[in-house]
Amino acid sequence: MFNDLELTHGSIENIISASPISSVGSSDDLLEVYPLELRFPLERSKRKDNAASECSVTLTNRTDDYVGVWITPINSDTRSSLVFPYMWEEPCYNNGTLFRGLRPHTSLCVNMAMKKKHEQLPLLQEETDMLFQVTMIPAESEKALKRLESDLVNGTDVLKYVATKIYWTTLRAVTYDPEKCQDTVTNQMFIREIPDFGDISSIDVHPTETWVLVGHKTGHVSIWNYETKWRVNMFKVTSYYHISSFPVFHKHVIHSTKFIVGEQWFAAMDGNGSVHIYDYTTNKKMMEFQAHYCPTPGVLPIIVMLLAVHPTEPLLLTAHHKTIKLWDWSQEWACTRTFDAGDDGLLMSLEFGPRDTYTFVSGVLCKGGGHVVKAWDIHSSDPAATLHGGVEHTFYTDSHQHFLVTTTIAYGAKVWDLQTKKCVHQLYEKSSPNLVACHPTLPVLATVMKNDSRLGFWDTRTYRHMKSVELYLEGSIISMVFNGSEDITRLVVASDKEISVIKINMPAIVGYHGHTNARCELAAQKSTQQMHFICGVQRYHIYETIVKKKGNP
């Protein structure tokens, strides 16, 4: 494809170094393909799951233009060995070329798989390298981009749609020995006793103890030590009735649970709108009050009850339907302010800001199918900002700016600047993620689909997709929470059936930015090479890994 374009339109800029593709305009990093080397593990046939190995490539457009991207195999061996397993609804061309259109300020993660019949790829031998050509062409509009794709396929003149330059670079596929690499995730552990108390409806993670607080649909609340796999405590918060009347049953479900660490309490909110406060050291019930009222309907509605605990002040937020209430336990649990979320919809998420402690955000699913996130100040009943296009959300905790990430099925993960109230970037994968979590101190974002098993890690500074991990959790994923330090991080992922605790070696993921370089000795090479990240997809159910410090075997 590139050769045809060059013959038709003259010289085309060629960037083949490890640096990002050259850009339109003055900056050097507005268009990027990352990484330029795809690393597949050796001896894939020895994997117990016998699954195809995969690597991801991030295509990033930081310009204000639409950009067309073509990834084309350069030789026949490449076409026969590697495939793009996930194309959304669009198939590849007959020659194996993948086309994707990038909206302005967007990053797209594309997965490439090694076919099962191929045991390994060439080992950095240039004469037999598996090469892909990546061509990027800016277009002034989405309509122009679609015409550009059609005309390129038909072989017609495209100069009238093309901007000042055409950009290209080369992807190379190689293999590595996984036994000589610093792992991001190792070992597995399983906690199988949690379903004994009924399906999981909510979780929270203690910031200093190795505890997970679990709310159950049976009215129980349990606390688990995820290192010892032992249950620390169990509370019967509401009565559970084995009856066929679902509206009555739903009132006894624990919809939300939160640790109140400073008081050594936890809060649990049931489907009837009641809040229960317990001391988890003495098992004493400290308080119960009716925060919201939920009338029993004739048919089962969608009932959502939400809690959020202020990180430093004695404040608790509760939410149901369109109403948010602020409670102060230092004033004998007085309701100090009420907020009307409006929008003729249903409140689906609620969260305090980690740094600006006067700010919280709420997400609403509107009746017409729209999604609205509002930012609030606890001192005002009027929203400070209204953002369209998200329900689930989380704050950037590593940024000095007021950044918020929202997710919807249709629009991927959106990064918002709360000060300008504008979307600054969007992240897309095989399918749009609808759950998101940010690391408390590092520039790492995790995304996942509720009904999918692929967990993705992103760099929030570069918008690069850094790592994928397969989660084979039974049931639908309902929540995930980061916890830990810059060296050892845990990501707790919960479905309605079980919980995975992923212990992650964060330097192995963010090492290429100066924390700790992840290194791997490649076969058929004389020296150890630095890796941008460790490619390949690994299967885990419950994760508990041993972190390998730099220099350790």
mmCIF file of N, CA and C in Angstrom, residues 105-227:
data_model
loop_
_atom_site.group_PDB
_atom_site.id
_atom_site.type_symbol
_atom_site.label_atom_id
_atom_site.label_comp_id
_atom_site.label_asym_id
_atom_site.label_seq_id
_atom_site.Cartn_x
_atom_site.Cartn_y
_atom_site.Cartn_z
ATOM 1 N N HIS A 105 -7.866 13.496 19.279
ATOM 2 C CA HIS A 105 -7.514 13.275 20.686
ATOM 3 C C HIS A 105 -8.054 11.929 21.180
ATOM 4 N N THR A 106 -7.596 10.889 20.514
ATOM 5 C CA THR A 106 -8.067 9.531 20.800
ATOM 6 C C THR A 106 -6.895 8.558 20.787
ATOM 7 N N SER A 107 -6.951 7.552 21.680
ATOM 8 C CA SER A 107 -6.021 6.423 21.645
ATOM 9 C C SER A 107 -6.819 5.143 21.462
ATOM 10 N N LEU A 108 -6.366 4.295 20.539
ATOM 11 C CA LEU A 108 -7.024 3.024 20.256
ATOM 12 C C LEU A 108 -6.034 1.892 20.477
ATOM 13 N N CYS A 109 -6.433 0.906 21.278
ATOM 14 C CA CYS A 109 -5.618 -0.288 21.497
ATOM 15 C C CYS A 109 -6.079 -1.376 20.533
ATOM 16 N N VAL A 110 -5.160 -1.842 19.673
ATOM 17 C CA VAL A 110 -5.433 -2.902 18.706
ATOM 18 C C VAL A 110 -4.649 -4.136 19.120
ATOM 19 N N ASN A 111 -5.312 -5.285 19.178
ATOM 20 C CA ASN A 111 -4.658 -6.530 19.578
ATOM 21 C C ASN A 111 -4.259 -7.353 18.364
ATOM 22 N N MET A 112 -3.067 -7.938 18.428
ATOM 23 C CA MET A 112 -2.566 -8.810 17.384
ATOM 24 C C MET A 112 -2.271 -10.170 18.007
ATOM 25 N N ALA A 113 -2.682 -11.258 17.349
ATOM 26 C CA ALA A 113 -2.525 -12.604 17.905
ATOM 27 C C ALA A 113 -1.643 -13.462 17.013
ATOM 28 N N MET A 114 -0.835 -14.324 17.637
ATOM 29 C CA MET A 114 -0.077 -15.337 16.920
ATOM 30 C C MET A 114 -0.977 -16.548 16.729
ATOM 31 N N LYS A 115 -1.101 -17.026 15.499
ATOM 32 C CA LYS A 115 -1.948 -18.182 15.239
ATOM 33 C C LYS A 115 -1.434 -19.403 15.982
ATOM 34 N N LYS A 116 -2.341 -20.268 16.411
ATOM 35 C CA LYS A 116 -1.975 -21.421 17.228
ATOM 36 C C LYS A 116 -1.023 -22.372 16.522
ATOM 37 N N LYS A 117 -1.103 -22.473 15.201
ATOM 38 C CA LYS A 117 -0.272 -23.446 14.497
ATOM 39 C C LYS A 117 1.195 -23.017 14.431
ATOM 40 N N HIS A 118 1.476 -21.746 14.764
ATOM 41 C CA HIS A 118 2.850 -21.264 14.730
ATOM 42 C C HIS A 118 3.410 -21.265 16.143
ATOM 43 N N GLU A 119 4.405 -22.081 16.387
ATOM 44 C CA GLU A 119 4.952 -22.235 17.723
ATOM 45 C C GLU A 119 5.801 -21.048 18.138
ATOM 46 N N GLN A 120 6.477 -20.413 17.183
ATOM 47 C CA GLN A 120 7.289 -19.268 17.529
ATOM 48 C C GLN A 120 7.559 -18.442 16.288
ATOM 49 N N LEU A 121 8.018 -17.210 16.524
ATOM 50 C CA LEU A 121 8.323 -16.277 15.455
ATOM 51 C C LEU A 121 9.835 -16.120 15.334
ATOM 52 N N PRO A 122 10.308 -15.445 14.286
ATOM 53 C CA PRO A 122 11.742 -15.195 14.159
ATOM 54 C C PRO A 122 12.285 -14.438 15.362
ATOM 55 N N LEU A 123 13.562 -14.650 15.653
ATOM 56 C CA LEU A 123 14.185 -14.070 16.828
ATOM 57 C C LEU A 123 15.089 -12.906 16.428
ATOM 58 N N LEU A 124 14.481 -11.806 16.003
ATOM 59 C CA LEU A 124 15.220 -10.602 15.659
ATOM 60 C C LEU A 124 16.254 -10.824 14.549
ATOM 61 N N GLN A 125 15.957 -11.699 13.617
ATOM 62 C CA GLN A 125 16.823 -11.883 12.454
ATOM 63 C C GLN A 125 16.227 -11.074 11.307
ATOM 64 N N GLU A 126 16.917 -10.019 10.912
ATOM 65 C CA GLU A 126 16.340 -9.029 10.023
ATOM 66 C C GLU A 126 15.836 -9.630 8.712
ATOM 67 N N GLU A 127 16.529 -10.638 8.187
ATOM 68 C CA GLU A 127 16.127 -11.167 6.887
ATOM 69 C C GLU A 127 14.810 -11.922 6.966
ATOM 70 N N THR A 128 14.382 -12.326 8.166
ATOM 71 C CA THR A 128 13.131 -13.074 8.293
ATOM 72 C C THR A 128 12.177 -12.406 9.265
ATOM 73 N N ASP A 129 12.400 -11.146 9.603
ATOM 74 C CA ASP A 129 11.532 -10.456 10.548
ATOM 75 C C ASP A 129 10.095 -10.411 10.048
ATOM 76 N N MET A 130 9.166 -10.539 10.984
ATOM 77 C CA MET A 130 7.752 -10.360 10.685
ATOM 78 C C MET A 130 7.454 -8.866 10.781
ATOM 79 N N LEU A 131 7.216 -8.228 9.653
ATOM 80 C CA LEU A 131 7.090 -6.780 9.624
ATOM 81 C C LEU A 131 5.686 -6.354 9.208
ATOM 82 N N PHE A 132 5.232 -5.260 9.815
ATOM 83 C CA PHE A 132 3.976 -4.615 9.442
ATOM 84 C C PHE A 132 4.274 -3.153 9.161
ATOM 85 N N GLN A 133 3.645 -2.647 8.130
ATOM 86 C CA GLN A 133 3.764 -1.227 7.830
ATOM 87 C C GLN A 133 2.544 -0.495 8.374
ATOM 88 N N VAL A 134 2.775 0.594 9.100
ATOM 89 C CA VAL A 134 1.707 1.425 9.650
ATOM 90 C C VAL A 134 1.713 2.754 8.911
ATOM 91 N N THR A 135 0.616 3.071 8.255
ATOM 92 C CA THR A 135 0.475 4.324 7.521
ATOM 93 C C THR A 135 -0.604 5.165 8.185
ATOM 94 N N MET A 136 -0.294 6.451 8.421
ATOM 95 C CA MET A 136 -1.244 7.354 9.079
ATOM 96 C C MET A 136 -1.449 8.573 8.189
ATOM 97 N N ILE A 137 -2.711 8.852 7.850
ATOM 98 C CA ILE A 137 -3.044 9.960 6.956
ATOM 99 C C ILE A 137 -4.099 10.840 7.628
ATOM 100 N N PRO A 138 -3.789 12.108 7.918
ATOM 101 C CA PRO A 138 -4.781 13.018 8.500
ATOM 102 C C PRO A 138 -5.857 13.391 7.480
ATOM 103 N N ALA A 139 -7.059 13.639 7.974
ATOM 104 C CA ALA A 139 -8.180 14.097 7.147
ATOM 105 C C ALA A 139 -8.903 15.203 7.900
ATOM 106 N N GLU A 140 -9.517 16.105 7.151
ATOM 107 C CA GLU A 140 -10.101 17.281 7.788
ATOM 108 C C GLU A 140 -11.416 16.995 8.487
ATOM 109 N N SER A 141 -12.061 15.871 8.174
ATOM 110 C CA SER A 141 -13.340 15.544 8.794
ATOM 111 C C SER A 141 -13.547 14.036 8.762
ATOM 112 N N GLU A 142 -14.542 13.573 9.518
ATOM 113 C CA GLU A 142 -14.855 12.145 9.515
ATOM 114 C C GLU A 142 -15.379 11.712 8.153
ATOM 115 N N LYS A 143 -16.142 12.576 7.530
ATOM 116 C CA LYS A 143 -16.660 12.261 6.201
ATOM 117 C C LYS A 143 -15.522 12.133 5.197
ATOM 118 N N ALA A 144 -14.547 13.036 5.281
ATOM 119 C CA ALA A 144 -13.393 12.966 4.383
ATOM 120 C C ALA A 144 -12.577 11.708 4.640
ATOM 121 N N LEU A 145 -12.519 11.283 5.894
ATOM 122 C CA LEU A 145 -11.776 10.066 6.225
ATOM 123 C C LEU A 145 -12.431 8.839 5.600
ATOM 124 N N LYS A 146 -13.752 8.772 5.620
ATOM 125 C CA LYS A 146 -14.452 7.646 5.006
ATOM 126 C C LYS A 146 -14.260 7.642 3.492
ATOM 127 N N ARG A 147 -14.270 8.827 2.877
ATOM 128 C CA ARG A 147 -14.017 8.897 1.431
ATOM 129 C C ARG A 147 -12.586 8.465 1.120
ATOM 130 N N LEU A 148 -11.666 8.851 2.004
ATOM 131 C CA LEU A 148 -10.269 8.475 1.814
ATOM 132 C C LEU A 148 -10.099 6.965 1.830
ATOM 133 N N GLU A 149 -10.726 6.304 2.774
ATOM 134 C CA GLU A 149 -10.635 4.844 2.847
ATOM 135 C C GLU A 149 -11.198 4.201 1.586
ATOM 136 N N SER A 150 -12.355 4.677 1.162
ATOM 137 C CA SER A 150 -12.996 4.109 -0.024
ATOM 138 C C SER A 150 -12.140 4.313 -1.270
ATOM 139 N N ASP A 151 -11.571 5.515 -1.430
ATOM 140 C CA ASP A 151 -10.779 5.802 -2.624
ATOM 141 C C ASP A 151 -9.465 5.033 -2.638
ATOM 142 N N LEU A 152 -8.867 4.828 -1.469
ATOM 143 C CA LEU A 152 -7.634 4.053 -1.422
ATOM 144 C C LEU A 152 -7.886 2.604 -1.824
ATOM 145 N N VAL A 153 -9.024 2.061 -1.388
ATOM 146 C CA VAL A 153 -9.369 0.693 -1.763
ATOM 147 C C VAL A 153 -9.616 0.593 -3.265
ATOM 148 N N ASN A 154 -10.256 1.634 -3.830
ATOM 149 C CA ASN A 154 -10.588 1.614 -5.257
ATOM 150 C C ASN A 154 -9.444 2.091 -6.148
ATOM 151 N N GLY A 155 -8.358 2.592 -5.534
ATOM 152 C CA GLY A 155 -7.204 3.018 -6.312
ATOM 153 C C GLY A 155 -7.350 4.380 -6.953
ATOM 154 N N THR A 156 -8.281 5.222 -6.501
ATOM 155 C CA THR A 156 -8.468 6.549 -7.080
ATOM 156 C C THR A 156 -7.579 7.569 -6.382
ATOM 157 N N ASP A 157 -7.535 8.778 -6.953
ATOM 158 C CA ASP A 157 -6.672 9.833 -6.424
ATOM 159 C C ASP A 157 -7.170 10.263 -5.047
ATOM 160 N N VAL A 158 -6.236 10.387 -4.095
ATOM 161 C CA VAL A 158 -6.631 10.731 -2.730
ATOM 162 C C VAL A 158 -6.067 12.068 -2.288
ATOM 163 N N LEU A 159 -5.309 12.758 -3.143
ATOM 164 C CA LEU A 159 -4.657 13.986 -2.706
ATOM 165 C C LEU A 159 -5.648 15.049 -2.247
ATOM 166 N N LYS A 160 -6.841 15.055 -2.816
ATOM 167 C CA LYS A 160 -7.797 16.087 -2.445
ATOM 168 C C LYS A 160 -8.316 15.902 -1.027
ATOM 169 N N TYR A 161 -8.130 14.703 -0.444
ATOM 170 C CA TYR A 161 -8.580 14.458 0.918
ATOM 171 C C TYR A 161 -7.433 14.460 1.929
ATOM 172 N N VAL A 162 -6.192 14.399 1.423
ATOM 173 C CA VAL A 162 -5.048 14.203 2.300
ATOM 174 C C VAL A 162 -4.481 15.541 2.736
ATOM 175 N N ALA A 163 -4.029 15.616 3.985
ATOM 176 C CA ALA A 163 -3.408 16.823 4.504
ATOM 177 C C ALA A 163 -2.000 16.974 3.924
ATOM 178 N N THR A 164 -1.162 17.774 4.555
ATOM 179 C CA THR A 164 0.140 18.099 3.982
ATOM 180 C C THR A 164 1.085 16.918 3.937
ATOM 181 N N LYS A 165 0.932 15.918 4.787
ATOM 182 C CA LYS A 165 1.887 14.823 4.853
ATOM 183 C C LYS A 165 1.187 13.486 5.054
ATOM 184 N N ILE A 166 1.902 12.443 4.676
ATOM 185 C CA ILE A 166 1.506 11.074 4.992
ATOM 186 C C ILE A 166 2.620 10.475 5.835
ATOM 187 N N TYR A 167 2.265 9.750 6.876
ATOM 188 C CA TYR A 167 3.261 9.250 7.817
ATOM 189 C C TYR A 167 3.233 7.729 7.848
ATOM 190 N N TRP A 168 4.410 7.146 8.046
ATOM 191 C CA TRP A 168 4.444 5.699 8.166
ATOM 192 C C TRP A 168 5.603 5.276 9.056
ATOM 193 N N THR A 169 5.451 4.095 9.613
ATOM 194 C CA THR A 169 6.502 3.488 10.412
ATOM 195 C C THR A 169 6.360 1.975 10.290
ATOM 196 N N THR A 170 7.239 1.225 10.919
ATOM 197 C CA THR A 170 7.256 -0.228 10.791
ATOM 198 C C THR A 170 7.123 -0.891 12.146
ATOM 199 N N LEU A 171 6.227 -1.867 12.227
ATOM 200 C CA LEU A 171 6.103 -2.725 13.401
ATOM 201 C C LEU A 171 6.867 -4.017 13.149
ATOM 202 N N ARG A 172 7.547 -4.509 14.159
ATOM 203 C CA ARG A 172 8.291 -5.759 14.028
ATOM 204 C C ARG A 172 7.848 -6.726 15.120
ATOM 205 N N ALA A 173 7.552 -7.957 14.740
ATOM 206 C CA ALA A 173 7.139 -8.991 15.695
ATOM 207 C C ALA A 173 8.320 -9.904 15.990
ATOM 208 N N VAL A 174 8.604 -10.108 17.297
ATOM 209 C CA VAL A 174 9.710 -10.971 17.723
ATOM 210 C C VAL A 174 9.231 -11.820 18.894
ATOM 211 N N THR A 175 10.094 -12.730 19.328
ATOM 212 C CA THR A 175 9.768 -13.572 20.475
ATOM 213 C C THR A 175 10.739 -13.312 21.612
ATOM 214 N N TYR A 176 10.320 -13.701 22.824
ATOM 215 C CA TYR A 176 11.183 -13.565 23.994
ATOM 216 C C TYR A 176 10.964 -14.756 24.906
ATOM 217 N N ASP A 177 11.891 -14.947 25.821
ATOM 218 C CA ASP A 177 11.808 -16.036 26.786
ATOM 219 C C ASP A 177 11.139 -15.513 28.046
ATOM 220 N N PRO A 178 9.894 -15.896 28.332
ATOM 221 C CA PRO A 178 9.187 -15.351 29.500
ATOM 222 C C PRO A 178 9.832 -15.720 30.824
ATOM 223 N N GLU A 179 10.617 -16.811 30.851
ATOM 224 C CA GLU A 179 11.252 -17.217 32.101
ATOM 225 C C GLU A 179 12.368 -16.267 32.513
ATOM 226 N N LYS A 180 12.856 -15.457 31.568
ATOM 227 C CA LYS A 180 13.939 -14.533 31.875
ATOM 228 C C LYS A 180 13.449 -13.097 31.988
ATOM 229 N N CYS A 181 12.137 -12.936 32.106
ATOM 230 C CA CYS A 181 11.557 -11.603 32.187
ATOM 231 C C CYS A 181 11.079 -11.304 33.596
ATOM 232 N N GLN A 182 11.027 -10.034 33.898
ATOM 233 C CA GLN A 182 10.463 -9.588 35.157
ATOM 234 C C GLN A 182 8.949 -9.542 34.997
ATOM 235 N N ASP A 183 8.251 -10.392 35.738
ATOM 236 C CA ASP A 183 6.810 -10.507 35.576
ATOM 237 C C ASP A 183 6.082 -9.340 36.228
ATOM 238 N N THR A 184 4.964 -8.978 35.618
ATOM 239 C CA THR A 184 4.081 -8.009 36.249
ATOM 240 C C THR A 184 3.093 -8.698 37.175
ATOM 241 N N VAL A 185 2.716 -9.928 36.845
ATOM 242 C CA VAL A 185 1.777 -10.701 37.652
ATOM 243 C C VAL A 185 2.269 -12.145 37.697
ATOM 244 N N THR A 186 2.429 -12.717 38.905
ATOM 245 C CA THR A 186 2.821 -14.114 39.042
ATOM 246 C C THR A 186 2.006 -14.746 40.155
ATOM 247 N N ASN A 187 1.972 -16.090 40.150
ATOM 248 C CA ASN A 187 1.250 -16.860 41.164
ATOM 249 C C ASN A 187 -0.254 -16.584 41.129
ATOM 250 N N GLN A 188 -0.995 -17.461 41.750
ATOM 251 C CA GLN A 188 -2.441 -17.334 41.819
ATOM 252 C C GLN A 188 -2.923 -17.791 43.189
ATOM 253 N N MET A 189 -4.000 -17.191 43.652
ATOM 254 C CA MET A 189 -4.656 -17.703 44.840
ATOM 255 C C MET A 189 -6.163 -17.613 44.632
ATOM 256 N N PHE A 190 -6.895 -18.431 45.339
ATOM 257 C CA PHE A 190 -8.334 -18.525 45.159
ATOM 258 C C PHE A 190 -9.029 -18.354 46.505
ATOM 259 N N ILE A 191 -10.042 -17.530 46.524
ATOM 260 C CA ILE A 191 -10.926 -17.399 47.688
ATOM 261 C C ILE A 191 -12.294 -17.893 47.239
ATOM 262 N N ARG A 192 -12.664 -19.062 47.671
ATOM 263 C CA ARG A 192 -13.883 -19.696 47.174
ATOM 264 C C ARG A 192 -15.036 -19.642 48.167
ATOM 265 N N GLU A 193 -14.783 -19.163 49.383
ATOM 266 C CA GLU A 193 -15.817 -19.235 50.410
ATOM 267 C C GLU A 193 -16.796 -18.074 50.362
ATOM 268 N N ILE A 194 -16.467 -16.999 49.627
ATOM 269 C CA ILE A 194 -17.305 -15.805 49.637
ATOM 270 C C ILE A 194 -18.738 -16.089 49.189
ATOM 271 N N PRO A 195 -18.985 -16.881 48.137
ATOM 272 C CA PRO A 195 -20.367 -17.136 47.713
ATOM 273 C C PRO A 195 -21.227 -17.837 48.759
ATOM 274 N N ASP A 196 -20.619 -18.397 49.828
ATOM 275 C CA ASP A 196 -21.411 -19.054 50.863
ATOM 276 C C ASP A 196 -22.393 -18.098 51.527
ATOM 277 N N PHE A 197 -22.123 -16.793 51.451
ATOM 278 C CA PHE A 197 -22.992 -15.801 52.072
ATOM 279 C C PHE A 197 -23.888 -15.109 51.050
ATOM 280 N N GLY A 198 -23.972 -15.653 49.848
ATOM 281 C CA GLY A 198 -24.825 -15.082 48.814
ATOM 282 C C GLY A 198 -24.026 -14.283 47.802
ATOM 283 N N ASP A 199 -24.665 -13.944 46.702
ATOM 284 C CA ASP A 199 -24.008 -13.181 45.644
ATOM 285 C C ASP A 199 -23.482 -11.851 46.172
ATOM 286 N N ILE A 200 -22.396 -11.395 45.566
ATOM 287 C CA ILE A 200 -21.755 -10.148 45.973
ATOM 288 C C ILE A 200 -22.461 -8.978 45.297
ATOM 289 N N SER A 201 -22.743 -7.940 46.072
ATOM 290 C CA SER A 201 -23.399 -6.756 45.531
ATOM 291 C C SER A 201 -22.513 -5.519 45.567
ATOM 292 N N SER A 202 -21.498 -5.487 46.452
ATOM 293 C CA SER A 202 -20.611 -4.327 46.541
ATOM 294 C C SER A 202 -19.345 -4.709 47.286
ATOM 295 N N ILE A 203 -18.277 -3.936 47.078
ATOM 296 C CA ILE A 203 -17.035 -4.140 47.825
ATOM 297 C C ILE A 203 -16.411 -2.794 48.171
ATOM 298 N N ASP A 204 -15.505 -2.817 49.149
ATOM 299 C CA ASP A 204 -14.617 -1.700 49.437
ATOM 300 C C ASP A 204 -13.312 -2.290 49.952
ATOM 301 N N VAL A 205 -12.222 -1.538 49.836
ATOM 302 C CA VAL A 205 -10.903 -2.019 50.231
ATOM 303 C C VAL A 205 -10.347 -1.114 51.316
ATOM 304 N N HIS A 206 -9.835 -1.718 52.397
ATOM 305 C CA HIS A 206 -9.227 -0.951 53.483
ATOM 306 C C HIS A 206 -7.900 -0.362 53.001
ATOM 307 N N PRO A 207 -7.615 0.920 53.275
ATOM 308 C CA PRO A 207 -6.395 1.538 52.731
ATOM 309 C C PRO A 207 -5.099 1.062 53.369
ATOM 310 N N THR A 208 -5.145 0.536 54.604
ATOM 311 C CA THR A 208 -3.911 0.115 55.280
ATOM 312 C C THR A 208 -3.895 -1.364 55.642
ATOM 313 N N GLU A 209 -5.035 -1.960 55.923
ATOM 314 C CA GLU A 209 -5.111 -3.391 56.208
ATOM 315 C C GLU A 209 -5.346 -4.165 54.910
ATOM 316 N N THR A 210 -5.045 -5.451 54.940
ATOM 317 C CA THR A 210 -5.273 -6.300 53.758
ATOM 318 C C THR A 210 -6.691 -6.874 53.811
ATOM 319 N N TRP A 211 -7.659 -5.980 53.858
ATOM 320 C CA TRP A 211 -9.053 -6.374 54.040
ATOM 321 C C TRP A 211 -9.909 -5.917 52.869
ATOM 322 N N VAL A 212 -10.874 -6.765 52.537
ATOM 323 C CA VAL A 212 -11.923 -6.416 51.584
ATOM 324 C C VAL A 212 -13.261 -6.482 52.301
ATOM 325 N N LEU A 213 -14.028 -5.409 52.212
ATOM 326 C CA LEU A 213 -15.372 -5.347 52.784
ATOM 327 C C LEU A 213 -16.365 -5.739 51.698
ATOM 328 N N VAL A 214 -17.191 -6.745 51.983
ATOM 329 C CA VAL A 214 -18.076 -7.311 50.963
ATOM 330 C C VAL A 214 -19.525 -7.199 51.416
ATOM 331 N N GLY A 215 -20.361 -6.603 50.570
ATOM 332 C CA GLY A 215 -21.800 -6.598 50.791
ATOM 333 C C GLY A 215 -22.453 -7.694 49.974
ATOM 334 N N HIS A 216 -23.443 -8.380 50.567
ATOM 335 C CA HIS A 216 -24.079 -9.529 49.916
ATOM 336 C C HIS A 216 -25.564 -9.254 49.680
ATOM 337 N N LYS A 217 -26.102 -9.930 48.673
ATOM 338 C CA LYS A 217 -27.520 -9.773 48.365
ATOM 339 C C LYS A 217 -28.416 -10.420 49.410
ATOM 340 N N THR A 218 -27.841 -11.233 50.287
ATOM 341 C CA THR A 218 -28.617 -11.889 51.344
ATOM 342 C C THR A 218 -28.759 -11.028 52.594
ATOM 343 N N GLY A 219 -28.196 -9.817 52.587
ATOM 344 C CA GLY A 219 -28.254 -8.963 53.763
ATOM 345 C C GLY A 219 -27.044 -9.075 54.668
ATOM 346 N N HIS A 220 -26.063 -9.897 54.304
ATOM 347 C CA HIS A 220 -24.840 -10.037 55.090
ATOM 348 C C HIS A 220 -23.776 -9.041 54.625
ATOM 349 N N VAL A 221 -22.868 -8.729 55.545
ATOM 350 C CA VAL A 221 -21.635 -8.006 55.237
ATOM 351 C C VAL A 221 -20.487 -8.814 55.812
ATOM 352 N N SER A 222 -19.463 -9.078 55.012
ATOM 353 C CA SER A 222 -18.317 -9.856 55.477
ATOM 354 C C SER A 222 -17.025 -9.099 55.209
ATOM 355 N N ILE A 223 -15.999 -9.392 56.012
ATOM 356 C CA ILE A 223 -14.669 -8.814 55.849
ATOM 357 C C ILE A 223 -13.686 -9.959 55.657
ATOM 358 N N TRP A 224 -12.852 -9.856 54.606
ATOM 359 C CA TRP A 224 -11.912 -10.920 54.257
ATOM 360 C C TRP A 224 -10.491 -10.385 54.221
ATOM 361 N N ASN A 225 -9.562 -11.186 54.740
ATOM 362 C CA ASN A 225 -8.144 -10.899 54.597
ATOM 363 C C ASN A 225 -7.673 -11.567 53.308
ATOM 364 N N TYR A 226 -7.310 -10.762 52.304
ATOM 365 C CA TYR A 226 -6.992 -11.354 51.009
ATOM 366 C C TYR A 226 -5.576 -11.917 50.942
ATOM 367 N N GLU A 227 -4.774 -11.750 51.984
ATOM 368 C CA GLU A 227 -3.466 -12.410 52.016
ATOM 369 C C GLU A 227 -3.556 -13.797 52.640
#
